[in-house]
Short mmCIF file of C-alpha atoms in Angstrom, two decimals:
data_model
loop_
_atom_site.label_atom_id
_atom_site.label_comp_id
_atom_site.label_asym_id
_atom_site.label_seq_id
_atom_site.Cartn_x
_atom_site.Cartn_y
_atom_site.Cartn_z
CA MET A 1 20.89 88.77 132.08
CA THR A 2 19.74 84.96 131.45
CA ARG A 3 19.07 85.72 127.57
CA ALA A 4 22.67 87.41 127.57
CA LEU A 5 24.29 84.09 128.57
CA GLU A 6 22.23 81.76 126.55
CA ASN A 7 23.41 83.59 123.90
CA ASN A 8 27.47 83.28 124.97
CA ASN A 9 26.74 79.89 125.57
CA LYS A 10 24.79 78.94 122.27
CA SER A 11 28.51 81.16 120.41
CA LEU A 12 30.59 79.26 122.77
CA SER A 13 29.06 76.29 120.84
CA ALA A 14 29.43 77.25 117.38
CA LEU A 15 33.05 77.78 118.01
CA TYR A 16 33.78 74.59 119.45
CA LYS A 17 32.04 73.02 116.70
CA THR A 18 33.76 74.88 113.89
CA TRP A 19 37.08 74.25 116.01
CA GLY A 20 36.38 70.89 116.14
CA TRP A 21 35.14 70.39 112.46
CA ALA A 22 38.36 72.54 110.94
CA ALA A 23 40.10 69.95 113.23
CA ALA A 24 38.66 67.10 111.83
CA HIS A 25 39.03 68.71 108.34
CA PRO A 26 42.11 70.37 108.13
CA VAL A 27 42.90 70.63 104.24
CA LEU A 28 38.91 72.34 104.05
CA ALA A 29 39.30 73.82 106.23
CA VAL A 30 42.69 75.68 105.39
CA CYS A 31 41.16 76.06 101.81
CA GLY A 32 38.16 77.55 103.22
CA TYR A 33 40.39 80.25 105.03
CA ILE A 34 41.98 80.89 101.61
CA VAL A 35 38.56 81.42 99.51
CA VAL A 36 37.33 83.87 102.35
CA VAL A 37 40.75 85.66 102.81
CA SER A 38 40.79 86.47 98.99
CA VAL A 39 37.34 86.97 98.88
CA PHE A 40 37.79 89.26 101.60
CA PHE A 41 40.66 91.22 99.81
CA LEU A 42 39.59 91.41 95.96
CA VAL A 43 35.68 93.10 98.13
CA PHE A 44 37.63 95.23 100.62
CA PRO A 45 41.09 96.12 98.90
CA LYS A 46 41.04 99.48 101.03
CA VAL A 47 41.96 97.22 103.71
CA ASP A 48 45.96 96.61 102.56
CA LEU A 49 46.21 100.23 102.07
CA TRP A 50 44.93 101.00 105.71
CA ALA A 51 46.73 98.14 107.17
CA SER A 52 50.46 99.50 105.58
CA GLY A 53 49.38 103.11 105.92
CA LEU A 54 49.59 102.51 110.17
CA PHE A 55 52.73 102.23 109.25
CA TYR A 56 54.14 104.84 107.37
CA VAL A 57 54.71 108.59 107.59
CA GLU A 58 54.55 111.52 105.52
CA GLY A 59 57.49 112.67 104.34
CA LYS A 60 59.48 109.64 105.62
CA GLY A 61 58.37 106.53 104.63
CA PHE A 62 58.32 102.84 106.43
CA VAL A 63 60.01 104.51 109.49
CA ALA A 64 60.54 100.95 110.90
CA LYS A 65 63.05 99.75 108.74
CA ASP A 66 65.24 102.08 110.04
CA VAL A 67 64.90 101.00 113.38
CA PRO A 68 68.14 98.74 114.18
CA ILE A 69 67.00 95.58 116.09
CA LEU A 70 64.10 95.26 114.07
CA ARG A 71 66.46 95.00 110.44
CA GLU A 72 67.63 92.34 112.81
CA PHE A 73 64.68 90.72 113.80
CA ARG A 74 64.41 90.22 110.27
CA HIS A 75 66.45 87.36 109.80
CA LEU A 76 65.61 85.24 112.99
CA GLY A 77 63.42 83.26 110.95
CA PRO A 78 65.72 83.20 108.03
CA TYR A 79 68.42 81.61 110.57
CA LEU A 80 66.40 79.17 111.78
CA ILE A 81 64.80 77.99 109.23
CA LYS A 82 68.81 77.21 107.67
CA ILE A 83 69.37 75.43 110.66
CA ALA A 84 66.58 72.68 110.48
CA ALA A 85 67.23 72.39 106.66
CA ILE A 86 70.43 71.69 107.24
CA VAL A 87 70.04 69.53 109.86
CA SER A 88 67.45 67.92 107.72
CA VAL A 89 69.60 67.65 104.67
CA ALA A 90 72.45 66.43 106.91
CA ILE A 91 70.71 63.53 108.41
CA MET A 92 69.89 62.67 104.93
CA LEU A 93 73.49 62.84 103.71
CA LEU A 94 73.89 60.89 106.35
CA LYS A 95 72.00 57.48 105.69
CA LEU A 96 73.86 57.98 102.44
CA LEU A 97 76.89 57.47 103.25
CA LEU A 98 76.68 55.37 105.65
CA PRO A 99 74.23 53.13 104.25
CA ALA A 100 74.57 50.53 106.93
CA ARG A 101 73.73 52.62 109.58
CA SER A 102 70.54 53.20 111.30
CA PRO A 103 69.57 56.80 110.57
CA LEU A 104 69.16 59.62 113.65
CA VAL A 105 65.98 60.09 112.99
CA PRO A 106 63.35 58.38 110.84
CA LEU A 107 63.68 58.96 107.56
CA ARG A 108 60.02 60.47 107.68
CA THR A 109 60.96 63.28 109.48
CA PRO A 110 64.24 65.20 107.46
CA VAL A 111 62.34 64.27 103.96
CA PHE A 112 59.18 66.03 105.47
CA LEU A 113 60.82 69.38 106.28
CA VAL A 114 63.13 69.24 102.85
CA SER A 115 59.75 68.03 100.55
CA THR A 116 57.83 70.79 102.09
CA LEU A 117 60.35 73.93 102.50
CA ILE A 118 61.11 73.48 98.26
CA LEU A 119 57.75 72.77 97.62
CA GLY A 120 55.95 75.36 99.89
CA PRO A 121 58.21 78.87 100.68
CA GLY A 122 60.60 77.62 97.76
CA ILE A 123 58.31 76.43 95.05
CA LEU A 124 54.89 78.12 95.25
CA VAL A 125 55.28 81.16 96.81
CA ASN A 126 59.18 81.92 95.57
CA ALA A 127 59.41 80.84 91.89
CA ILE A 128 55.45 80.26 91.07
CA LEU A 129 53.61 83.56 92.72
CA LYS A 130 56.24 86.06 93.68
CA ASP A 131 58.09 85.92 90.49
CA ASN A 132 54.94 86.19 87.99
CA TRP A 133 51.60 87.38 89.75
CA GLY A 134 53.81 91.04 89.39
CA ARG A 135 52.02 92.71 92.18
CA PRO A 136 53.87 95.72 93.76
CA ARG A 137 54.95 95.82 97.18
CA PRO A 138 53.48 98.89 99.51
CA ASN A 139 56.75 100.98 99.20
CA SER A 140 56.45 100.87 95.49
CA VAL A 141 52.71 102.29 94.96
CA GLU A 142 52.03 105.82 94.47
CA VAL A 143 49.77 106.01 97.84
CA PHE A 144 53.00 105.28 99.84
CA GLY A 145 55.41 107.71 97.84
CA GLY A 146 56.02 105.07 94.77
CA THR A 147 55.56 104.92 91.17
CA ALA A 148 53.68 101.65 90.83
CA HIS A 149 49.83 101.23 91.23
CA TYR A 150 47.91 99.25 93.84
CA GLN A 151 46.97 96.14 92.35
CA ASP A 152 44.47 93.32 93.70
CA VAL A 153 45.27 89.76 95.20
CA TRP A 154 45.20 87.15 92.52
CA VAL A 155 45.46 89.78 89.80
CA MET A 156 48.43 89.34 87.58
CA SER A 157 50.04 92.41 86.57
CA ASP A 158 53.21 94.68 84.95
CA GLN A 159 53.58 96.71 87.85
CA CYS A 160 56.86 94.37 89.13
CA ALA A 161 59.44 92.41 87.06
CA SER A 162 60.66 89.61 89.96
CA ASN A 163 61.09 89.26 93.60
CA CYS A 164 57.39 90.89 94.01
CA SER A 165 55.06 91.82 96.50
CA PHE A 166 52.81 88.66 96.84
CA VAL A 167 52.80 86.37 98.14
CA SER A 168 55.56 87.00 101.15
CA GLY A 169 58.24 84.70 100.66
CA GLU A 170 59.33 85.52 104.88
CA ALA A 171 55.74 84.91 106.06
CA SER A 172 55.50 81.87 103.94
CA GLY A 173 59.30 80.57 105.71
CA SER A 174 57.53 81.64 109.28
CA MET A 175 54.59 79.43 108.80
CA TRP A 176 56.83 76.70 107.86
CA LEU A 177 58.42 76.41 110.76
CA VAL A 178 55.35 74.69 111.87
CA ALA A 179 56.51 71.67 110.49
CA LEU A 180 58.54 71.63 112.97
CA ALA A 181 55.39 70.49 115.39
CA PHE A 182 53.97 68.28 113.02
CA VAL A 183 57.08 65.94 112.98
CA ALA A 184 58.20 66.32 116.98
CA PRO A 185 57.12 64.02 119.64
CA LEU A 186 53.69 64.70 120.84
CA ALA A 187 54.75 66.37 124.46
CA TRP A 188 56.74 69.19 122.41
CA ARG A 189 54.64 69.92 120.17
CA ALA A 190 52.54 72.14 122.08
CA ALA A 191 55.86 74.22 123.31
CA ILE A 192 57.09 74.23 120.16
CA LEU A 193 53.64 75.95 118.43
CA TRP A 194 54.31 78.63 121.58
CA PHE A 195 57.06 79.21 120.10
CA VAL A 196 56.73 79.83 116.57
CA LEU A 197 53.01 80.99 115.98
CA PRO A 198 53.88 84.38 118.01
CA LEU A 199 57.47 84.22 116.22
CA GLY A 200 55.97 83.96 113.12
CA PHE A 201 53.05 86.64 113.69
CA LEU A 202 56.04 89.49 114.79
CA LEU A 203 58.21 88.22 111.50
CA SER A 204 55.39 88.66 109.05
CA LEU A 205 54.62 92.39 110.93
CA ASN A 206 57.87 92.83 110.80
CA ARG A 207 57.47 93.03 106.31
CA ILE A 208 54.03 94.87 106.96
CA ALA A 209 55.35 98.10 109.24
CA PHE A 210 58.58 98.11 106.32
CA GLY A 211 56.47 98.23 103.69
CA GLY A 212 57.63 94.67 102.00
CA HIS A 213 55.04 93.42 102.06
CA PHE A 214 50.44 94.17 101.77
CA LEU A 215 48.51 92.11 104.52
CA SER A 216 46.86 90.04 102.24
CA ASP A 217 50.39 88.70 101.42
CA THR A 218 50.71 88.06 105.01
CA LEU A 219 47.35 85.89 105.42
CA LEU A 220 47.82 84.19 101.97
CA SER A 221 51.10 83.28 102.63
CA TRP A 222 49.85 81.45 104.87
CA GLY A 223 47.25 79.58 103.68
CA LEU A 224 48.89 78.23 101.02
CA THR A 225 52.09 77.33 103.03
CA LEU A 226 50.19 75.34 105.45
CA LEU A 227 48.46 73.50 102.86
CA VAL A 228 51.53 72.51 101.46
CA LEU A 229 52.18 71.42 105.13
CA LEU A 230 49.14 68.85 104.96
CA PHE A 231 49.54 67.85 101.87
CA VAL A 232 53.08 66.83 102.20
CA HIS A 233 52.20 65.25 106.05
CA ARG A 234 49.24 63.22 104.42
CA LEU A 235 51.20 61.76 101.96
CA LEU A 236 53.73 60.62 104.20
CA TYR A 237 52.11 60.05 106.95
CA ARG A 238 49.20 58.28 105.68
CA THR A 239 48.33 54.71 106.63
CA GLY A 240 48.20 51.58 104.17
CA ALA A 241 49.87 49.09 102.11
CA ARG A 242 50.83 51.81 99.48
CA ALA A 243 51.77 54.17 102.50
CA ILE A 244 55.35 55.91 102.43
CA ASP A 245 56.72 54.66 105.78
CA ASP A 246 59.87 54.56 107.66
CA THR A 247 61.29 51.62 106.71
CA ARG A 248 60.53 51.57 103.10
CA LEU A 249 62.59 54.94 103.33
CA ASP A 250 65.32 53.50 105.08
CA VAL A 251 65.11 50.68 102.39
CA TRP A 252 65.47 53.27 99.62
CA PHE A 253 68.14 55.44 101.36
CA THR A 254 70.09 52.27 102.32
CA LYS A 255 69.84 50.94 98.00
CA ALA A 256 70.94 54.20 97.38
CA GLY A 257 73.64 54.83 99.45
CA ARG A 258 75.23 51.59 98.43
CA GLY A 259 74.94 51.80 94.84
CA LEU A 260 76.55 55.67 95.24
CA GLN A 261 79.19 53.79 96.98
CA ARG A 262 79.96 51.68 94.09
CA TRP A 263 79.50 54.43 91.74
CA THR A 264 82.31 56.21 94.48
CA GLY A 265 84.57 53.38 94.12
CA ARG A 266 84.70 52.22 90.44
CA ALA A 267 85.69 56.69 89.55
CA ALA A 268 87.85 56.25 92.22
CA ALA A 269 89.45 53.46 90.52
CA ALA A 270 88.69 55.05 86.98
CA ALA A 271 90.87 58.03 88.16
CA SER A 272 94.05 56.00 89.68
CA ARG A 273 94.25 54.17 86.46
CA ALA A 274 94.09 57.05 84.57
CA ALA A 275 96.56 59.16 86.90
CA ILE A 276 98.92 56.00 86.92
CA ARG A 277 98.67 56.14 82.83
CA PHE A 278 99.80 59.64 82.72
CA LYS A 279 102.11 59.29 84.96
CA ASN A 280 104.21 56.80 83.16
CA ARG A 281 103.67 58.22 79.42
CA PHE A 282 105.02 61.53 81.66
CA SER A 283 107.89 59.36 82.82
CA LYS A 284 108.98 57.85 79.41
CA ALA A 285 108.54 61.18 77.64
CA SER A 286 111.50 62.60 80.22
#
């Protein structure tokens, strides 16, 4: 009994140390996670087929996609992302249109949210990986009634032309919602994480159940998206003389807004003069 307790204490101690190291070195920890997951699925590719097979019914396919509540639930993630993106863009546009006024929130917040959404789910996941790696979705491979061959992670193929399985766009979007915790007040962060992490897990599981993505697509999408969040957060929130702080962003948006006002004023004046000239010519011709 004593030896078992000692072993448990050692295991817990090692776990705490690992968690502490990961918290102190998040970028390295996420890079390590991506490497470990990639190597695991390259060595054990049948785990992907096994996980997808849990939701596949012979002769019927992936039956979860026919459940109305699950189809509706799928739209929740994109809906929340759209709200966050629209609010963020509106805050920046309002600052450009009314440059003399203070922004509604510190400008690093909307800049962080919009830039990570574009760079992560937008460019890295959808534009680069999904449209170029050619990995077929589970519902397209021969094992599950399709015609394509199963492809390992990170291996490019010609089995899918565009919007392919590697990696999961919706899992990436789900992980992106964690960005809200990065910029929220400290008192709100735990509550946000308690909401978005289970939600992201369920949304990602939903895509696996639909036969839209393999388990590896989801796990790697989480890691890659989180890595983008960490890099951009470090860029925007680092300290030092060359830091991109809220004051510098405020100055930049103010200058850009005033420049936009001057350009708009000149364009409106030119349009007005052109309209007057057209009217005068039309009157003379009459």
